Amino acid sequence: LAAVALLLSAKVNAGLSGCAKSIALQITNIYENGDTKFHYDYCENLHDGRGFTAGIVGFCTGMEDAWQVIQEYHKLTGGNDEFSPFDSQLQKLADSGSDSTSGIKGYCDVWEKLGKTDMRFRQAQEAIRDKKHVNPSQKYADQLGLRFSISQGQLYDTAVEHGDGSGPDDLRGLIKRTNKKFKSDAPGDSGSTLDINGHKVDEIVWLKKFLDVRTDDLKHPRQEENQVGNYWASTVYRIKSYRYALDKKEYDWTGSVTILDNDGKPTTVSCNETRRRH
């Protein structure tokens, strides 16, 4: 990433925390599962090239994160639990990136059962969510000097859907592509200025450009595995949702924020984990 630093004298927000984190997590829950609840027991095959998708942020058997959740759960149970019979095959699927679901019959049944009944399994999901998505996304937010909850939340949501690898479709790749768009100063009126490639760039101007880049990527993924079934293109509602809040200038999330749900209807998400339909 290009060196980035906040030019304001105000202290940089160290990333999502407290109410802002609560709201950001709930917003992504809406995109992932249709409501603000944490669906620890969710599990199905979306036929999107990632095998079974499950849990609070869609941990996939065809990627490494589902296996990481199971390993974290094993630490909490002592290593002998209902997921243990799947270990060998889950590790193979994670290592190969295969979307196959053979050899793990009953996996979703176990996930659904433990997601409803076992607090240790919920704890394991939360730990990997933070490790894989919250913490990396907020590290990049800090590097960029992002101050607003809406910017920090957008990076988190991007990390959940796109991942945090080194590919062109991943969060880091999208940040790099966004930064390359700025070849001169880009002023604005948000009160927060970033240093991008040696240019003074308003934070909200940067965020809007990032949303443009992410929209293009969802419609035209660069990586072959993200092109399966054209699934990503159907999720551009995530971008429209954030743009709605941007247009209303709801930048800082100290109590609630109004976004668009997956059907394009205004929905207020509050820090107390309640949701109100307008």
mmCIF file of C-alpha atoms in Angstrom:
data_model
loop_
_atom_site.group_PDB
_atom_site.id
_atom_site.type_symbol
_atom_site.label_atom_id
_atom_site.label_comp_id
_atom_site.label_asym_id
_atom_site.label_seq_id
_atom_site.Cartn_x
_atom_site.Cartn_y
_atom_site.Cartn_z
ATOM 1 C CA LEU A 1 0.000 0.000 0.000
ATOM 2 C CA ALA A 2 1.088 3.531 -0.605
ATOM 3 C CA ALA A 3 2.052 5.366 2.544
ATOM 4 C CA VAL A 4 -1.000 7.030 3.979
ATOM 5 C CA ALA A 5 -1.356 9.340 6.954
ATOM 6 C CA LEU A 6 -4.032 11.536 8.428
ATOM 7 C CA LEU A 7 -3.279 15.219 7.987
ATOM 8 C CA LEU A 8 -5.706 16.501 10.588
ATOM 9 C CA SER A 9 -4.505 17.300 14.085
ATOM 10 C CA ALA A 10 -7.357 15.190 15.479
ATOM 11 C CA LYS A 11 -6.440 11.776 16.860
ATOM 12 C CA VAL A 12 -6.918 8.879 14.466
ATOM 13 C CA ASN A 13 -9.717 6.495 15.427
ATOM 14 C CA ALA A 14 -8.098 3.118 16.057
ATOM 15 C CA GLY A 15 -10.851 1.324 14.165
ATOM 16 C CA LEU A 16 -14.293 -0.032 14.856
ATOM 17 C CA SER A 17 -15.153 -0.406 18.515
ATOM 18 C CA GLY A 18 -18.125 -0.072 20.828
ATOM 19 C CA CYS A 19 -21.333 1.099 19.221
ATOM 20 C CA ALA A 20 -19.767 1.594 15.784
ATOM 21 C CA LYS A 21 -18.539 -2.006 15.727
ATOM 22 C CA SER A 22 -21.933 -3.283 16.900
ATOM 23 C CA ILE A 23 -23.661 -1.446 14.061
ATOM 24 C CA ALA A 24 -21.115 -2.475 11.420
ATOM 25 C CA LEU A 25 -21.415 -6.143 12.372
ATOM 26 C CA GLN A 26 -25.199 -5.972 12.221
ATOM 27 C CA ILE A 27 -25.196 -4.259 8.825
ATOM 28 C CA THR A 28 -23.066 -7.025 7.353
ATOM 29 C CA ASN A 29 -25.386 -9.545 9.023
ATOM 30 C CA ILE A 30 -28.222 -8.060 6.961
ATOM 31 C CA TYR A 31 -26.255 -8.539 3.748
ATOM 32 C CA GLU A 32 -25.210 -12.068 4.692
ATOM 33 C CA ASN A 33 -28.422 -13.401 6.258
ATOM 34 C CA GLY A 34 -31.226 -10.888 5.748
ATOM 35 C CA ASP A 35 -31.450 -9.508 9.287
ATOM 36 C CA THR A 36 -29.261 -8.110 12.063
ATOM 37 C CA LYS A 37 -29.134 -11.334 14.067
ATOM 38 C CA PHE A 38 -26.004 -13.442 14.386
ATOM 39 C CA HIS A 39 -26.828 -16.706 12.607
ATOM 40 C CA TYR A 40 -24.366 -19.009 14.303
ATOM 41 C CA ASP A 41 -26.395 -22.030 13.132
ATOM 42 C CA TYR A 42 -26.650 -21.138 9.420
ATOM 43 C CA CYS A 43 -25.220 -23.657 6.926
ATOM 44 C CA GLU A 44 -25.896 -24.356 3.228
ATOM 45 C CA ASN A 45 -24.275 -24.875 -0.153
ATOM 46 C CA LEU A 46 -24.733 -21.718 -2.213
ATOM 47 C CA HIS A 47 -23.093 -23.344 -5.252
ATOM 48 C CA ASP A 48 -20.786 -20.356 -5.537
ATOM 49 C CA GLY A 49 -17.571 -22.347 -5.780
ATOM 50 C CA ARG A 50 -16.835 -22.286 -2.056
ATOM 51 C CA GLY A 51 -18.469 -25.477 -0.750
ATOM 52 C CA PHE A 52 -20.627 -25.172 2.365
ATOM 53 C CA THR A 53 -21.108 -21.621 3.626
ATOM 54 C CA ALA A 54 -21.897 -21.356 7.327
ATOM 55 C CA GLY A 55 -22.037 -19.222 10.437
ATOM 56 C CA ILE A 56 -22.080 -15.545 11.265
ATOM 57 C CA VAL A 57 -19.992 -14.338 8.306
ATOM 58 C CA GLY A 58 -20.228 -17.229 5.876
ATOM 59 C CA PHE A 59 -17.250 -19.419 6.759
ATOM 60 C CA CYS A 60 -16.590 -21.694 3.752
ATOM 61 C CA THR A 61 -15.309 -25.248 3.550
ATOM 62 C CA GLY A 62 -13.654 -24.418 0.237
ATOM 63 C CA MET A 63 -11.597 -21.740 1.943
ATOM 64 C CA GLU A 64 -9.501 -21.811 5.082
ATOM 65 C CA ASP A 65 -11.846 -19.960 7.421
ATOM 66 C CA ALA A 66 -14.348 -22.763 8.144
ATOM 67 C CA TRP A 67 -11.485 -25.082 9.037
ATOM 68 C CA GLN A 68 -10.036 -22.361 11.260
ATOM 69 C CA VAL A 69 -13.357 -22.115 13.125
ATOM 70 C CA ILE A 70 -13.347 -25.875 13.695
ATOM 71 C CA GLN A 71 -9.753 -25.765 14.937
ATOM 72 C CA GLU A 72 -10.615 -22.921 17.306
ATOM 73 C CA TYR A 73 -13.581 -24.923 18.575
ATOM 74 C CA HIS A 74 -11.342 -27.956 19.123
ATOM 75 C CA LYS A 75 -9.135 -25.818 21.377
ATOM 76 C CA LEU A 76 -12.149 -25.018 23.525
ATOM 77 C CA THR A 77 -13.441 -28.598 23.694
ATOM 78 C CA GLY A 78 -10.147 -30.397 24.090
ATOM 79 C CA GLY A 79 -10.201 -31.682 20.519
ATOM 80 C CA ASN A 80 -12.749 -34.469 20.775
ATOM 81 C CA ASP A 81 -16.148 -33.202 19.681
ATOM 82 C CA GLU A 82 -18.821 -33.694 17.030
ATOM 83 C CA PHE A 83 -16.707 -32.054 14.324
ATOM 84 C CA SER A 84 -13.716 -34.350 14.895
ATOM 85 C CA PRO A 85 -14.806 -36.985 12.323
ATOM 86 C CA PHE A 86 -14.667 -34.315 9.601
ATOM 87 C CA ASP A 87 -11.179 -33.022 10.429
ATOM 88 C CA SER A 88 -9.153 -34.853 7.806
ATOM 89 C CA GLN A 89 -11.475 -33.999 4.919
ATOM 90 C CA LEU A 90 -12.007 -30.398 6.047
ATOM 91 C CA GLN A 91 -8.269 -29.830 6.121
ATOM 92 C CA LYS A 92 -7.920 -31.286 2.616
ATOM 93 C CA LEU A 93 -10.698 -29.053 1.293
ATOM 94 C CA ALA A 94 -9.177 -25.973 2.934
ATOM 95 C CA ASP A 95 -5.689 -26.743 1.610
ATOM 96 C CA SER A 96 -6.916 -27.389 -1.929
ATOM 97 C CA GLY A 97 -9.575 -24.671 -2.102
ATOM 98 C CA SER A 98 -12.024 -27.269 -3.411
ATOM 99 C CA ASP A 99 -15.763 -26.570 -3.500
ATOM 100 C CA SER A 100 -16.501 -30.288 -3.115
ATOM 101 C CA THR A 101 -18.799 -31.350 -0.277
ATOM 102 C CA SER A 102 -18.063 -35.045 -0.574
ATOM 103 C CA GLY A 103 -16.735 -36.769 2.513
ATOM 104 C CA ILE A 104 -18.426 -34.350 4.916
ATOM 105 C CA LYS A 105 -21.990 -35.631 4.894
ATOM 106 C CA GLY A 106 -23.752 -34.365 8.011
ATOM 107 C CA TYR A 107 -21.436 -31.351 8.362
ATOM 108 C CA CYS A 108 -24.297 -28.850 8.178
ATOM 109 C CA ASP A 109 -26.334 -30.883 10.658
ATOM 110 C CA VAL A 110 -23.548 -30.621 13.225
ATOM 111 C CA TRP A 111 -22.940 -26.936 12.483
ATOM 112 C CA GLU A 112 -26.631 -26.112 12.883
ATOM 113 C CA LYS A 113 -26.938 -28.088 16.117
ATOM 114 C CA LEU A 114 -23.870 -26.598 17.799
ATOM 115 C CA GLY A 115 -24.648 -23.107 16.506
ATOM 116 C CA LYS A 116 -27.917 -23.248 18.433
ATOM 117 C CA THR A 117 -26.699 -24.927 21.614
ATOM 118 C CA ASP A 118 -22.971 -24.518 22.262
ATOM 119 C CA MET A 119 -21.581 -21.177 23.460
ATOM 120 C CA ARG A 120 -18.043 -22.430 22.846
ATOM 121 C CA PHE A 121 -18.855 -22.872 19.152
ATOM 122 C CA ARG A 122 -20.259 -19.354 19.028
ATOM 123 C CA GLN A 123 -17.114 -18.080 20.713
ATOM 124 C CA ALA A 124 -14.980 -19.863 18.115
ATOM 125 C CA GLN A 125 -16.897 -18.200 15.275
ATOM 126 C CA GLU A 126 -16.510 -14.756 16.829
ATOM 127 C CA ALA A 127 -12.785 -15.274 17.358
ATOM 128 C CA ILE A 128 -12.141 -16.201 13.732
ATOM 129 C CA ARG A 129 -14.435 -13.435 12.466
ATOM 130 C CA ASP A 130 -12.348 -10.881 14.344
ATOM 131 C CA LYS A 131 -9.047 -12.496 13.365
ATOM 132 C CA LYS A 132 -9.919 -12.842 9.670
ATOM 133 C CA HIS A 133 -12.097 -9.815 9.023
ATOM 134 C CA VAL A 134 -12.413 -7.205 11.773
ATOM 135 C CA ASN A 135 -8.755 -6.892 12.765
ATOM 136 C CA PRO A 136 -7.207 -6.865 9.255
ATOM 137 C CA SER A 137 -9.782 -4.429 7.888
ATOM 138 C CA GLN A 138 -9.229 -2.024 10.764
ATOM 139 C CA LYS A 139 -5.469 -2.273 10.372
ATOM 140 C CA TYR A 140 -5.888 -0.976 6.828
ATOM 141 C CA ALA A 141 -8.329 1.669 8.059
ATOM 142 C CA ASP A 142 -5.633 2.878 10.454
ATOM 143 C CA GLN A 143 -2.991 2.886 7.735
ATOM 144 C CA LEU A 144 -5.248 4.974 5.545
ATOM 145 C CA GLY A 145 -6.121 7.289 8.433
ATOM 146 C CA LEU A 146 -9.863 6.685 8.168
ATOM 147 C CA ARG A 147 -11.766 8.429 10.957
ATOM 148 C CA PHE A 148 -15.396 7.763 10.149
ATOM 149 C CA SER A 149 -17.377 4.714 11.190
ATOM 150 C CA ILE A 150 -18.890 4.446 7.721
ATOM 151 C CA SER A 151 -15.437 4.112 6.125
ATOM 152 C CA GLN A 152 -14.219 1.632 8.728
ATOM 153 C CA GLY A 153 -17.432 -0.376 8.432
ATOM 154 C CA GLN A 154 -17.127 -0.517 4.661
ATOM 155 C CA LEU A 155 -13.647 -2.007 4.893
ATOM 156 C CA TYR A 156 -14.956 -4.627 7.313
ATOM 157 C CA ASP A 157 -17.831 -5.575 4.998
ATOM 158 C CA THR A 158 -15.420 -5.782 2.085
ATOM 159 C CA ALA A 159 -13.120 -8.077 4.059
ATOM 160 C CA VAL A 160 -16.062 -10.394 4.774
ATOM 161 C CA GLU A 161 -17.169 -10.690 1.146
ATOM 162 C CA HIS A 162 -13.875 -10.294 -0.710
ATOM 163 C CA GLY A 163 -11.381 -11.651 1.794
ATOM 164 C CA ASP A 164 -8.019 -10.319 2.869
ATOM 165 C CA GLY A 165 -5.660 -12.152 0.560
ATOM 166 C CA SER A 166 -3.222 -10.713 -1.942
ATOM 167 C CA GLY A 167 -5.378 -11.126 -5.058
ATOM 168 C CA PRO A 168 -6.863 -8.289 -7.125
ATOM 169 C CA ASP A 169 -10.390 -8.990 -5.820
ATOM 170 C CA ASP A 170 -9.358 -8.918 -2.153
ATOM 171 C CA LEU A 171 -9.558 -5.953 0.201
ATOM 172 C CA ARG A 172 -5.899 -5.028 -0.221
ATOM 173 C CA GLY A 173 -6.229 -5.200 -3.989
ATOM 174 C CA LEU A 174 -9.271 -2.917 -3.982
ATOM 175 C CA ILE A 175 -7.503 -0.378 -1.744
ATOM 176 C CA LYS A 176 -4.518 -0.327 -4.094
ATOM 177 C CA ARG A 177 -6.761 0.158 -7.131
ATOM 178 C CA THR A 178 -8.624 2.966 -5.373
ATOM 179 C CA ASN A 179 -5.445 4.773 -4.368
ATOM 180 C CA LYS A 180 -4.143 4.647 -7.937
ATOM 181 C CA LYS A 181 -7.175 6.707 -9.013
ATOM 182 C CA PHE A 182 -5.873 9.761 -7.165
ATOM 183 C CA LYS A 183 -3.275 11.640 -9.173
ATOM 184 C CA SER A 184 -3.945 15.059 -7.633
ATOM 185 C CA ASP A 185 -5.566 16.599 -4.572
ATOM 186 C CA ALA A 186 -9.242 15.712 -4.089
ATOM 187 C CA PRO A 187 -10.795 18.163 -1.623
ATOM 188 C CA GLY A 188 -14.119 17.728 0.132
ATOM 189 C CA ASP A 189 -16.072 18.983 3.112
ATOM 190 C CA SER A 190 -16.015 15.995 5.484
ATOM 191 C CA GLY A 191 -13.345 17.500 7.733
ATOM 192 C CA SER A 192 -11.069 14.475 7.359
ATOM 193 C CA THR A 193 -8.161 14.529 4.918
ATOM 194 C CA LEU A 194 -5.998 11.576 3.895
ATOM 195 C CA ASP A 195 -2.556 11.507 2.298
ATOM 196 C CA ILE A 196 -2.878 9.286 -0.767
ATOM 197 C CA ASN A 197 0.179 9.084 -3.019
ATOM 198 C CA GLY A 198 1.301 12.443 -1.649
ATOM 199 C CA HIS A 199 -2.053 14.068 -2.443
ATOM 200 C CA LYS A 200 -4.588 15.511 -0.020
ATOM 201 C CA VAL A 201 -7.774 13.491 -0.431
ATOM 202 C CA ASP A 202 -10.996 14.020 1.486
ATOM 203 C CA GLU A 203 -12.002 10.822 3.291
ATOM 204 C CA ILE A 204 -15.549 10.719 1.924
ATOM 205 C CA VAL A 205 -14.268 11.420 -1.595
ATOM 206 C CA TRP A 206 -11.912 8.452 -1.138
ATOM 207 C CA LEU A 207 -14.719 6.252 0.201
ATOM 208 C CA LYS A 208 -16.995 7.038 -2.740
ATOM 209 C CA LYS A 209 -14.189 6.118 -5.139
ATOM 210 C CA PHE A 210 -13.598 2.891 -3.197
ATOM 211 C CA LEU A 211 -17.287 2.033 -3.596
ATOM 212 C CA ASP A 212 -16.974 2.627 -7.352
ATOM 213 C CA VAL A 213 -13.992 0.277 -7.489
ATOM 214 C CA ARG A 214 -15.733 -2.377 -5.405
ATOM 215 C CA THR A 215 -18.875 -2.167 -7.548
ATOM 216 C CA ASP A 216 -16.818 -2.729 -10.691
ATOM 217 C CA ASP A 217 -15.095 -5.676 -9.032
ATOM 218 C CA LEU A 218 -18.367 -7.292 -7.995
ATOM 219 C CA LYS A 219 -19.652 -7.030 -11.534
ATOM 220 C CA HIS A 220 -16.352 -8.064 -13.135
ATOM 221 C CA PRO A 221 -14.260 -10.155 -10.697
ATOM 222 C CA ARG A 222 -10.650 -10.578 -11.767
ATOM 223 C CA GLN A 223 -10.105 -13.930 -10.038
ATOM 224 C CA GLU A 224 -11.621 -17.007 -11.678
ATOM 225 C CA GLU A 225 -12.940 -18.499 -8.436
ATOM 226 C CA ASN A 226 -15.031 -15.359 -7.872
ATOM 227 C CA GLN A 227 -16.722 -15.614 -11.265
ATOM 228 C CA VAL A 228 -18.643 -18.815 -10.513
ATOM 229 C CA GLY A 229 -22.348 -18.390 -11.250
ATOM 230 C CA ASN A 230 -21.990 -14.605 -11.489
ATOM 231 C CA TYR A 231 -22.939 -14.624 -7.787
ATOM 232 C CA TRP A 232 -20.929 -11.552 -6.823
ATOM 233 C CA ALA A 233 -22.776 -9.334 -9.287
ATOM 234 C CA SER A 234 -26.008 -10.081 -7.436
ATOM 235 C CA THR A 235 -24.609 -8.548 -4.231
ATOM 236 C CA VAL A 236 -24.171 -4.939 -5.367
ATOM 237 C CA TYR A 237 -27.008 -4.081 -2.988
ATOM 238 C CA ARG A 238 -24.263 -3.920 -0.340
ATOM 239 C CA ILE A 239 -22.807 -0.905 -2.139
ATOM 240 C CA LYS A 240 -26.177 0.789 -2.660
ATOM 241 C CA SER A 241 -26.861 0.338 1.035
ATOM 242 C CA TYR A 242 -23.706 2.189 2.096
ATOM 243 C CA ARG A 243 -24.259 4.882 -0.522
ATOM 244 C CA TYR A 244 -27.661 5.555 1.024
ATOM 245 C CA ALA A 245 -26.054 6.314 4.383
ATOM 246 C CA LEU A 246 -23.370 8.382 2.661
ATOM 247 C CA ASP A 247 -25.973 10.507 0.900
ATOM 248 C CA LYS A 248 -27.585 11.171 4.286
ATOM 249 C CA LYS A 249 -24.134 12.060 5.692
ATOM 250 C CA GLU A 250 -24.411 9.470 8.443
ATOM 251 C CA TYR A 251 -20.670 9.165 8.833
ATOM 252 C CA ASP A 252 -20.258 8.535 12.573
ATOM 253 C CA TRP A 253 -22.246 5.710 14.156
ATOM 254 C CA THR A 254 -22.727 6.638 17.804
ATOM 255 C CA GLY A 255 -26.340 5.542 18.159
ATOM 256 C CA SER A 256 -27.908 4.334 14.916
ATOM 257 C CA VAL A 257 -27.654 4.554 11.138
ATOM 258 C CA THR A 258 -30.181 4.124 8.347
ATOM 259 C CA ILE A 259 -29.119 1.937 5.430
ATOM 260 C CA LEU A 260 -30.915 -0.048 2.728
ATOM 261 C CA ASP A 261 -31.694 -3.696 3.355
ATOM 262 C CA ASN A 262 -31.247 -6.381 0.701
ATOM 263 C CA ASP A 263 -34.598 -5.443 -0.862
ATOM 264 C CA GLY A 264 -33.642 -1.781 -1.111
ATOM 265 C CA LYS A 265 -35.858 -0.652 1.787
ATOM 266 C CA PRO A 266 -34.594 1.882 4.378
ATOM 267 C CA THR A 267 -33.768 0.157 7.654
ATOM 268 C CA THR A 268 -32.388 1.648 10.857
ATOM 269 C CA VAL A 269 -29.686 -0.322 12.659
ATOM 270 C CA SER A 270 -29.080 0.626 16.289
ATOM 271 C CA CYS A 271 -26.315 -0.026 18.745
ATOM 272 C CA ASN A 272 -28.690 -1.968 20.986
ATOM 273 C CA GLU A 273 -29.071 -4.555 18.207
ATOM 274 C CA THR A 274 -32.613 -3.598 17.314
ATOM 275 C CA ARG A 275 -33.874 -2.957 13.814
ATOM 276 C CA ARG A 276 -36.782 -0.784 12.719
ATOM 277 C CA ARG A 277 -38.430 -0.880 9.280
ATOM 278 C CA HIS A 278 -39.508 2.558 7.978
#
